[in-house]
Coordinates of C-alpha atoms and ligand atoms in Angstrom, one line a residue:
X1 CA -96.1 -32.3 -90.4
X2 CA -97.3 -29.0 -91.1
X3 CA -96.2 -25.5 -89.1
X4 CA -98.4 -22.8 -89.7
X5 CA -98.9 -19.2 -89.0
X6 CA -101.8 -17.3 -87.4
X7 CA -102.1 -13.4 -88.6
X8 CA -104.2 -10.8 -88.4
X9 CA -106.0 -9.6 -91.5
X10 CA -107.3 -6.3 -90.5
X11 CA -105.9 -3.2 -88.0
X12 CA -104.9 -6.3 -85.1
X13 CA -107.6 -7.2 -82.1
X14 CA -109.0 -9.9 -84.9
X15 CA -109.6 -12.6 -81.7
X16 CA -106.2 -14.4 -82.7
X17 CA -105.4 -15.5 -79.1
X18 CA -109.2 -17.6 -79.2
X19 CA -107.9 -19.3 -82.3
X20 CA -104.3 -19.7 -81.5
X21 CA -106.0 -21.3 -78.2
X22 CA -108.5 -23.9 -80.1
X23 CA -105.4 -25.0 -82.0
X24 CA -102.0 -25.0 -79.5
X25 CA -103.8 -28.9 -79.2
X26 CA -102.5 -30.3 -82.2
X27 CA -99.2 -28.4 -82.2
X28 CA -96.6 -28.6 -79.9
X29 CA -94.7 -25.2 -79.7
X30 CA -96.3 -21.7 -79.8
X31 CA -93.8 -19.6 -80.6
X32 CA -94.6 -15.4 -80.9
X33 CA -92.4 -13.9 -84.1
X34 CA -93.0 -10.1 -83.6
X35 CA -94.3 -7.1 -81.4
X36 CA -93.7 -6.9 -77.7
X37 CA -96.2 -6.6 -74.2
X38 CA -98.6 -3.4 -77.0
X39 CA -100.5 -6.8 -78.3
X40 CA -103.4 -8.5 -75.8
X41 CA -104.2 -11.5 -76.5
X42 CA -107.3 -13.0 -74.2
X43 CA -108.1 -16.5 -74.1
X44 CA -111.7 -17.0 -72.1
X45 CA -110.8 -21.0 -71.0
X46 CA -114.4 -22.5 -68.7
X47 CA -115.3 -18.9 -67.6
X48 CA -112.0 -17.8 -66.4
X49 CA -110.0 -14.6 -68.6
X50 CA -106.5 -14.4 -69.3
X51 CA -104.9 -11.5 -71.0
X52 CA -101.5 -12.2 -72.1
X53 CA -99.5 -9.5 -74.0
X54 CA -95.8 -10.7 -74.4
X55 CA -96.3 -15.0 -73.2
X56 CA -97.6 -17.0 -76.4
X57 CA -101.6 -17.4 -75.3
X58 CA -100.5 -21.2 -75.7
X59 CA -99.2 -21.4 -72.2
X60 CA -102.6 -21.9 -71.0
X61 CA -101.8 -25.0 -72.9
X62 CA -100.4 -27.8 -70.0
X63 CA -97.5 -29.6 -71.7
X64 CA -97.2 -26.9 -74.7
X65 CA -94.0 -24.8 -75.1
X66 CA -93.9 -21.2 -75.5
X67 CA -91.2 -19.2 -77.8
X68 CA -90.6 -15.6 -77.9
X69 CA -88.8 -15.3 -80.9
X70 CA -85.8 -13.1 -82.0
X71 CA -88.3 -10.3 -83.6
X72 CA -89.7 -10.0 -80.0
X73 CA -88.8 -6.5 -78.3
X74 CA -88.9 -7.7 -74.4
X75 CA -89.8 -5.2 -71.5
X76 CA -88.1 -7.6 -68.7
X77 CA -90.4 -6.1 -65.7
X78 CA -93.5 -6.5 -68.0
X79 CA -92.9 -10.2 -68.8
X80 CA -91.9 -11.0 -64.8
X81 CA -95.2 -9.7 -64.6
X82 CA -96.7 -11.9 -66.6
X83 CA -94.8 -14.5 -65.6
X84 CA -96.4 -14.2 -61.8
X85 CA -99.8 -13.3 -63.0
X86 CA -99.5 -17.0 -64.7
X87 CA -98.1 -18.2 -61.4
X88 CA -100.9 -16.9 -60.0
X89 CA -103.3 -19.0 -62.0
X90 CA -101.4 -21.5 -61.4
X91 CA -100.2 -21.9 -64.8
X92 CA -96.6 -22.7 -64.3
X93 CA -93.9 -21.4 -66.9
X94 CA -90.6 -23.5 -66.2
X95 CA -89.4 -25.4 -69.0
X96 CA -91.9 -24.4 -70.9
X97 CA -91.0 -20.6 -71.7
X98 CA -88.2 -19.9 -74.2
X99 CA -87.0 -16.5 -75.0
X100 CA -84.3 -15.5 -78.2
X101 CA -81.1 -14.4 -76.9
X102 CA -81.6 -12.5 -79.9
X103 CA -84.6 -10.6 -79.3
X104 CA -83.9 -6.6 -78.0
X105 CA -84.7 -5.4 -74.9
X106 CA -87.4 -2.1 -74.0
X107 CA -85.7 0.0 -72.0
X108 CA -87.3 3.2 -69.7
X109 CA -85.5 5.4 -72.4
X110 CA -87.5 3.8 -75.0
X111 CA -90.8 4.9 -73.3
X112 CA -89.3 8.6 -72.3
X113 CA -88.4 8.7 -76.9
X114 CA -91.8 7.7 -77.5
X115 CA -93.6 10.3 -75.3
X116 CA -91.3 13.0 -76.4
X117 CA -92.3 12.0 -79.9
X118 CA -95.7 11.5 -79.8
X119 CA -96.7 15.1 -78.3
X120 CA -94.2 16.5 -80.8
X121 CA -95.9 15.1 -83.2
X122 CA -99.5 16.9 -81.8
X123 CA -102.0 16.6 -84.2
X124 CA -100.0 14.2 -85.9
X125 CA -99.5 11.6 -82.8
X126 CA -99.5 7.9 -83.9
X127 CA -101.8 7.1 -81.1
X128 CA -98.9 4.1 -80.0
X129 CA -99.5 2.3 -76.8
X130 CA -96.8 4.5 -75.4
X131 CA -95.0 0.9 -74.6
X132 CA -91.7 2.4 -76.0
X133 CA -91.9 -0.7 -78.7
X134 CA -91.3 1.9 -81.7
X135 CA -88.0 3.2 -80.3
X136 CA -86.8 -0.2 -79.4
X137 CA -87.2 -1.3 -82.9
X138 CA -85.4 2.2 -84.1
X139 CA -82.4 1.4 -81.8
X140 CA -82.3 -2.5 -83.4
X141 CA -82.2 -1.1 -86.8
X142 CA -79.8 2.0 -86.0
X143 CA -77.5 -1.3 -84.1
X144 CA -77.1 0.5 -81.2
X145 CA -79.8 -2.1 -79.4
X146 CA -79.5 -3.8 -76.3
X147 CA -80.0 -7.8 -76.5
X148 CA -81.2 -10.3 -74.1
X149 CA -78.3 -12.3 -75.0
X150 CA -76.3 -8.8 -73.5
X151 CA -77.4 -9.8 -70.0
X152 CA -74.7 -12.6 -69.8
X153 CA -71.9 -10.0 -70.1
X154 CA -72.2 -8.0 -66.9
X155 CA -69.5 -5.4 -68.7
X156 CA -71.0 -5.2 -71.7
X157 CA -74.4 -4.9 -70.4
X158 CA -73.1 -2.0 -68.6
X159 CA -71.3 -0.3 -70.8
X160 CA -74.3 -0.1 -73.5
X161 CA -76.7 1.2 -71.0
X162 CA -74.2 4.3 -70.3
X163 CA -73.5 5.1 -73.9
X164 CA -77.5 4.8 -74.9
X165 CA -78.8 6.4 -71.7
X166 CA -76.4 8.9 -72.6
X167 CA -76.8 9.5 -76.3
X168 CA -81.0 9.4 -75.0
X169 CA -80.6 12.4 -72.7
X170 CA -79.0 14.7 -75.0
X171 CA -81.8 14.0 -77.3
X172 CA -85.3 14.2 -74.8
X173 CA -82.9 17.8 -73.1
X174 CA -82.1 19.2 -76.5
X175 CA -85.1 17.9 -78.5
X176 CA -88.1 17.3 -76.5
X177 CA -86.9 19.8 -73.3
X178 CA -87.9 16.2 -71.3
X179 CA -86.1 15.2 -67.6
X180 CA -82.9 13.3 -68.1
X181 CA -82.7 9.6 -67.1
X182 CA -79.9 7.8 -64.1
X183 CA -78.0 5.7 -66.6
X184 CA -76.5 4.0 -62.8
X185 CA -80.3 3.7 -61.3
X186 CA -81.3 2.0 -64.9
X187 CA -78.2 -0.5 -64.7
X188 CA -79.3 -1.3 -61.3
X189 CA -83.2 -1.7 -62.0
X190 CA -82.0 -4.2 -65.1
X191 CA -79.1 -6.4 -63.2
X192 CA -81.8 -7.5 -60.7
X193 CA -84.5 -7.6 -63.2
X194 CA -82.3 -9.6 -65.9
X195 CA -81.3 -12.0 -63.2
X196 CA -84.8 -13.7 -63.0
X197 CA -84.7 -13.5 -66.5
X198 CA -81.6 -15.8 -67.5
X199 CA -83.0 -19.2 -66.7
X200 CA -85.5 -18.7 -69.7
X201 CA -83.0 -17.6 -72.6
X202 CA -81.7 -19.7 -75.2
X203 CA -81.2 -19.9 -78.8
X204 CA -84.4 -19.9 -79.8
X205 CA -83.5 -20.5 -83.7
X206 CA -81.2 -23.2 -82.9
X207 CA -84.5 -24.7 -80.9
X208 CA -86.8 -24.4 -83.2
X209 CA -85.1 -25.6 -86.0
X210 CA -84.1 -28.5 -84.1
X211 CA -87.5 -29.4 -82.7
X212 CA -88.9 -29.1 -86.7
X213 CA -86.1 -32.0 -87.5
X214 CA -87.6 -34.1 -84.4
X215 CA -90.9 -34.0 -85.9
X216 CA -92.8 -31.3 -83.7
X217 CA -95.2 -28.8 -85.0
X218 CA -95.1 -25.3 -84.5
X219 CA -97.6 -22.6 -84.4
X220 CA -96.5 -19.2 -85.7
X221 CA -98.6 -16.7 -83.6
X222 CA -98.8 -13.0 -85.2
X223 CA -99.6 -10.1 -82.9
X224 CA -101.5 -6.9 -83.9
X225 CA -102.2 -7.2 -87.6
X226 CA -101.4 -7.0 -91.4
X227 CA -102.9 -3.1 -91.6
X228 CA -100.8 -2.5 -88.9
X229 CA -97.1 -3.9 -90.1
X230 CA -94.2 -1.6 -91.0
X231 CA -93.9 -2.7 -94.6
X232 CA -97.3 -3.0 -95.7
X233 CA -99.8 -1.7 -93.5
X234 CA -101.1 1.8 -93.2
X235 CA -97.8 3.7 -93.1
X236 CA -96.9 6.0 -91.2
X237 CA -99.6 4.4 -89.0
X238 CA -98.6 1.2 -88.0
X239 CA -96.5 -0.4 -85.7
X240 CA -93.0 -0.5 -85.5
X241 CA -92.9 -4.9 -87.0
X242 CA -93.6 -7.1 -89.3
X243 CA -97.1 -8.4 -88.6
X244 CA -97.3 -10.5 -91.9
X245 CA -96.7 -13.9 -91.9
X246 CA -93.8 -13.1 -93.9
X247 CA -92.4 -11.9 -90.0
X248 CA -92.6 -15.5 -88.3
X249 CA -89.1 -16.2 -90.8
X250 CA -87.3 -13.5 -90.1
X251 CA -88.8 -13.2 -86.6
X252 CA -88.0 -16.8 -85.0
X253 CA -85.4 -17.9 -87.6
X254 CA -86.8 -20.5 -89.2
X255 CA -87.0 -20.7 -93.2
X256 CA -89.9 -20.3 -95.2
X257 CA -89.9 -23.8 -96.5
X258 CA -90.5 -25.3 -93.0
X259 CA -93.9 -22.7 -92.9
X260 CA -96.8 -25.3 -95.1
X261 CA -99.8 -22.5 -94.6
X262 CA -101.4 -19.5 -93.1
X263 CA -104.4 -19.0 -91.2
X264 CA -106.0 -15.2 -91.8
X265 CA -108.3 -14.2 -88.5
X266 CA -110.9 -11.2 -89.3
X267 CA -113.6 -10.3 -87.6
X268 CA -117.1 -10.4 -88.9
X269 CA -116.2 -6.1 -88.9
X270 CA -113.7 -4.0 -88.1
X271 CA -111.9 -2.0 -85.2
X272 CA -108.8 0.2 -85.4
X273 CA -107.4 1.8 -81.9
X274 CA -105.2 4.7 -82.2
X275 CA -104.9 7.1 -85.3
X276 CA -104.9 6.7 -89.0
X277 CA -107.3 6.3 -91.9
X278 CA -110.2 3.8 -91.4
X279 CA -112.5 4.1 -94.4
X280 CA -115.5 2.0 -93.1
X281 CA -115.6 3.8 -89.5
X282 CA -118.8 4.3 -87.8
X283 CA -119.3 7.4 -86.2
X284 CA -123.0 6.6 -85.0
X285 CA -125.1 4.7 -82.8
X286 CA -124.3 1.7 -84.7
X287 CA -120.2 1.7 -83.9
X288 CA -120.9 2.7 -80.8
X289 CA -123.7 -0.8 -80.6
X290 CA -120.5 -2.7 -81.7
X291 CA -118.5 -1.3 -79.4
X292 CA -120.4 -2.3 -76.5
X293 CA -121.7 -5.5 -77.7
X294 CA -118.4 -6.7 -79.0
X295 CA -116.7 -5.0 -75.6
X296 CA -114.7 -3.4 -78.1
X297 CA -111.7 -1.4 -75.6
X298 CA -107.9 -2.4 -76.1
X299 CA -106.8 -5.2 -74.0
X300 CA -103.3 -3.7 -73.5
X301 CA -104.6 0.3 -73.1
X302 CA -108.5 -0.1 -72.6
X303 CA -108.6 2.7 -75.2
X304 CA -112.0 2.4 -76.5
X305 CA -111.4 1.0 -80.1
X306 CA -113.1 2.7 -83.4
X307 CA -115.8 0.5 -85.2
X308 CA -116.7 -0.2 -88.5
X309 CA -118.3 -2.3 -91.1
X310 CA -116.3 -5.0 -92.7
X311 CA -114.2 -3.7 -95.3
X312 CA -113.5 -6.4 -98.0
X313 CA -110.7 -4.5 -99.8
X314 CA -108.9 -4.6 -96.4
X315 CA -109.1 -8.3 -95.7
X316 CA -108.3 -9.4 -99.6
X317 CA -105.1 -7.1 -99.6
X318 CA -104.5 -9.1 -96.6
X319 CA -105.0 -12.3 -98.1
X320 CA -102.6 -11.7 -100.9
X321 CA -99.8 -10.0 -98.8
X322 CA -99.9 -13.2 -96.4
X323 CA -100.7 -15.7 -98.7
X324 CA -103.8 -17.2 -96.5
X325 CA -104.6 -20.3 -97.4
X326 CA -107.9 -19.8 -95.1
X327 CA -110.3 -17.8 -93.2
X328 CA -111.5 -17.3 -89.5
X329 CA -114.0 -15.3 -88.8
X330 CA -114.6 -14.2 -85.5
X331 CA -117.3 -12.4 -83.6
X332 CA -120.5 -13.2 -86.0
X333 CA -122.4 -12.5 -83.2
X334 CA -121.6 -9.4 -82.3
X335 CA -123.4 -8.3 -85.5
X336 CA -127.1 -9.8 -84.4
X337 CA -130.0 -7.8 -84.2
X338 CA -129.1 -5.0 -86.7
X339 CA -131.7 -4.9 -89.3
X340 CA -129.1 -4.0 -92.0
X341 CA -125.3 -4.9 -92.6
X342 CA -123.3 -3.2 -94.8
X343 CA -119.9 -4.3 -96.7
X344 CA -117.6 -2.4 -98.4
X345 CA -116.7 -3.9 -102.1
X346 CA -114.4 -1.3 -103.2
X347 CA -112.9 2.2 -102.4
X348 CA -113.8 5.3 -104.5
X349 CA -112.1 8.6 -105.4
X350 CA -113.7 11.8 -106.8
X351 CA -116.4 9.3 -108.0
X352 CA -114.2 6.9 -109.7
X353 CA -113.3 3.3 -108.3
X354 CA -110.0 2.6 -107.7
X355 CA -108.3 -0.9 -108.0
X356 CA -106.7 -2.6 -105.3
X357 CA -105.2 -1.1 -101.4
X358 CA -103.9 2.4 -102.1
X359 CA -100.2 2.3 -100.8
X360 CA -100.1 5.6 -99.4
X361 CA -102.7 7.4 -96.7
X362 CA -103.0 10.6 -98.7
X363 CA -104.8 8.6 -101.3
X364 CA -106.3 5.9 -98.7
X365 CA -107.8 9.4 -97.0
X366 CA -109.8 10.0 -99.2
X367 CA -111.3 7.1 -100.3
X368 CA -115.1 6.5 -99.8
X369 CA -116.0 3.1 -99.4
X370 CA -118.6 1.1 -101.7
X371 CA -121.1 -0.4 -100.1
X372 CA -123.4 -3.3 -100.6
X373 CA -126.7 -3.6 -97.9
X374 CA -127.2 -6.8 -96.9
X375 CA -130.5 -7.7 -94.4
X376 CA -129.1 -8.7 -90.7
X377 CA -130.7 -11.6 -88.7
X378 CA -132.4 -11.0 -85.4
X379 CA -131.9 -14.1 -84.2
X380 CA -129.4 -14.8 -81.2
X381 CA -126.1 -16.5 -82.9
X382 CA -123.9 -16.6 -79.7
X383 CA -123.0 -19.8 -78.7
X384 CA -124.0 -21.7 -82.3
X385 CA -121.3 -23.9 -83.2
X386 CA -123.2 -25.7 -86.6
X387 CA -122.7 -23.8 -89.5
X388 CA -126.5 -25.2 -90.3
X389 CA -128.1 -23.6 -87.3
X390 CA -127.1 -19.9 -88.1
X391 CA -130.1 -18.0 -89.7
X392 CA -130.2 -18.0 -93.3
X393 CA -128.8 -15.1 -93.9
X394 CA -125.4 -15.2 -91.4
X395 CA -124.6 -17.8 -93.8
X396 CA -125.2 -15.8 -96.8
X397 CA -123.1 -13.1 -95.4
X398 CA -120.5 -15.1 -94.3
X399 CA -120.8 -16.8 -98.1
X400 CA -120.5 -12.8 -99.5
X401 CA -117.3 -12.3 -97.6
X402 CA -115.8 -15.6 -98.7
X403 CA -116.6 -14.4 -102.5
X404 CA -114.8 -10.9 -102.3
X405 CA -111.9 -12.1 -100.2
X406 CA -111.7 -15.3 -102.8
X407 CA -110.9 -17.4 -99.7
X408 CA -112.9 -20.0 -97.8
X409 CA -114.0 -19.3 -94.4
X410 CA -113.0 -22.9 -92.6
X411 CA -114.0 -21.4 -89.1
X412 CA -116.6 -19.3 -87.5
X413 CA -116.5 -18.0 -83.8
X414 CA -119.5 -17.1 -82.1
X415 CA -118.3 -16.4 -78.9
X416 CA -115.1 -15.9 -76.4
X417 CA -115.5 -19.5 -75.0
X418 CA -113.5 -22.9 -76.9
X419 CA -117.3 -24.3 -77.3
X420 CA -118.5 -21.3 -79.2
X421 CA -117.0 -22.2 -82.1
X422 CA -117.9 -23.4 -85.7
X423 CA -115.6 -26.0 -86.2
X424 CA -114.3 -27.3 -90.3
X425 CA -115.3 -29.7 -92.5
X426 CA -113.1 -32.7 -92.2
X427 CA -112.1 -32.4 -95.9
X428 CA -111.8 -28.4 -95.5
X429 CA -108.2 -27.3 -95.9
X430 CA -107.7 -26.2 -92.6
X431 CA -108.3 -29.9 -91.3
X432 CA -105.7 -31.1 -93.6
X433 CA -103.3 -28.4 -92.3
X434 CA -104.2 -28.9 -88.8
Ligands
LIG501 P1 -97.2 0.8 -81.0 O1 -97.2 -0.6 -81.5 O2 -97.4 1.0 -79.6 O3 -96.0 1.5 -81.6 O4 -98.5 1.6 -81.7 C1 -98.6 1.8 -83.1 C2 -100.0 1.6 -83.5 O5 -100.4 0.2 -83.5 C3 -101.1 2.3 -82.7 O6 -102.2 2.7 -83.5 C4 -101.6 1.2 -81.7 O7 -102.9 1.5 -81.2 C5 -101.5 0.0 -82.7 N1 -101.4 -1.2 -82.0 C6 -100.3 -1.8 -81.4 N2 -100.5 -3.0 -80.9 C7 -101.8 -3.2 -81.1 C8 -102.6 -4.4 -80.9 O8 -102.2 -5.4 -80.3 N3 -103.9 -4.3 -81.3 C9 -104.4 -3.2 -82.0 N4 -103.6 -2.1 -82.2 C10 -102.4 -2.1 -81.8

């Protein structure tokens, strides 16, 4: 009975809530190990959009149960409004929606840090998603955090919203010359948002663990992606979490021996939103092509992302970091109709090539990337779900990519829809872990 993780093998926005989609069938928990409501995942189910940023995208899934694990940060008004926006939709969540007791709550002080921050830092700004999810992972680690466990304990509650609102105030007065906040009006706004809240908190590692031993299957679903964790992503430009697979243990709880594979998603090129070094960028009329064919503007912001060409040394760092067992690659046919198509092989510095991912952005900056031309297809790919139907030379691109990454592609999507998919081989290895 295999449980497996979904991750993201380049800068995040790979299509992971498609695939997570196509598969919450054969599993029967979905359960989100790491970031908060700055990921967007959108699932396009019989013409109808959803963009979820903090639910599992598994909850479009009747019958499937949704975690949000312990490495979750939680902004409580931004999930109640995903929550009704479900309702909405008619996609109820009772029963099915499971949060950590664990996980650590976003607080307005958190977005009033992060602003401060950010234009301090001026030339230098992270370009975040201003959700405050960096200094709600600063406050876990510095163990001054609030918990959604914390909500239980009325005094407790209380009392850590006074001493972080007030340690917060002397820091955005003295250090960013920002407004203070009400630590009383902040107290108030969480006691009645917390309230609707409880019903859907539990143990989540108790669950999980518990549900592995009865036999169900869980799907570990990665947000953002592996360019973008903490530990092994472009640093300082990343996000505040583990994005790796490595995350979904430390993020839900469960041990790495109940974990039998990982599924790496990458788009057929790449995007980045916010700042930080992005070696295959396009600054031309072809980026800006990708950007409108492949509607390429953040689901969480609608920042308009950057574009690039497919950077091999990206997605075979990724590989090895996450261990994939296999590839998806999504939005082939975003790339039709350009006459040529270029992937990067390698990096180079002051005319040399350099071996492997460069582990520190001073070196990263100035790498040029080495690329190889390949001819593009004109023909019209969206919607082909036979790997023998795409033009000849899809497939040998796709084949190209499989070679550098040294992993085998098992799926292909050609479009946002369920149908527009290139499904496995039976014997593939995704089939066996699926
Ligand atoms: P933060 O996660 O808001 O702290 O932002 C840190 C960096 O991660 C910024 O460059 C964001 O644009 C980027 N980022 C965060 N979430 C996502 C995502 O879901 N997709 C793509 N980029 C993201």
């Amino acid at each position: 009975m295999s449980n497996v993780v979904i991750v993201g093998t380049q800068w995040g926005d790979e299509g992971k809530g498609k695939i997570v989609d196509l598969f919450s069938d054969k599993f029967d928990i979905v359960a989100r190990y790491q970031g908060g409501h700055n990921a967007g995942h959108t699932v396009t189910v019989q013409g109808k959009k959803y963009i979820l940023h903090l639910i599992p995208s598994g909850i479009v899934h009747p019958g499937k149960v949704c975690v949000i694990g312990n490495g979750v940060v939680v902004d409580p008004a931004a999930l109640l409004y995903e929550i009704e926006t479900l309702k909405g939709l008619e996609i109820s969540v009772e029963a099915r929606l499971f949060i950590s007791n664990r996980a650590h709550m976003i607080m307005p002080y958190h977005r009033a840090m992060e602003a401060g921050e950010e234009t301090a830092r001026a030339d230098r700004a992270l370009g975040t998603t201003a959700r405050g999810i960096g200094p709600c992972y600063e406050d876990k680690m510095g163990r001054r955090g609030i918990r959604m466990g914390d909500i239980f304990n009325e005094e407790l509650l209380a009392a850590k919203i006074r001493e972080n609102v007030k340690l917060k105030n002397s820091l955005l007065k003295e250090i960013y010359g920002r407004e203070p906040l009400d630590a009383e009006a902040t107290l108030l706004e969480y006691r009645f948002l917390c309230e609707r809240i409880k019903p859907f908190i539990v143990d989540t590692a108790e669950y999980l663990n518990r549900e592995i031993k009865r036999g169900k299957r869980i799907l570990f679903e990665g947000a953002q992606g592996t360019l973008l964790d903490v530990d092994h992503g472009t640093y300082p430009y990343v996000t505040a979490s583990n994005a790796t697979a490595g995350g979904a243990c430390t993020g839900t709880g469960v041990g790495p021996t109940s974990i039998h594979g990982v599924v790496g998603i990458a788009k057929a090129y790449t995007t980045r939103v916010g700042a930080g070094p992005f070696p295959t960028e396009l600054n031309d009329s072809i980026g800006e092509q990708i950007r409108v064919k492949g509607v390429e503007f953040g689901a969480s912001t609608g920042r308009p992302r950057r574009c690039g060409w497919f950077d091999a040394v990206v997605v075979r760092y990724s590989s090895l970091i996450n261990n994939v067992d296999t590839l998806v690659i999504t939005k082939l046919d975003v790339l039709d109709g350009l006459e040529e198509i270029r992937i990067c092989t390698g990096y180079a510095i002051d005319g040399k090539r350099l071996e492997g991912f460069p582990t520190d952005i001073e070196t990263l900056e100035r790498c040029r990337p080495i690329y190889e031309s390949h001819p593009g297809w004109m023909e019209d790919t969206s919607s082909v779900n036979k790997y023998s139907t795409l033009p000849q030379t899809a497939r040998r691109y796709l084949e190209r990519l499989s070679h550098l990454i040294e992993a085998d592609i098992s799926i292909i999507s050609t479009g946002p829809e369920r149908t527009e998919t290139i499904m496995p081989e039976e014997d593939s290895k995704l089939s066996k872990l699926l």
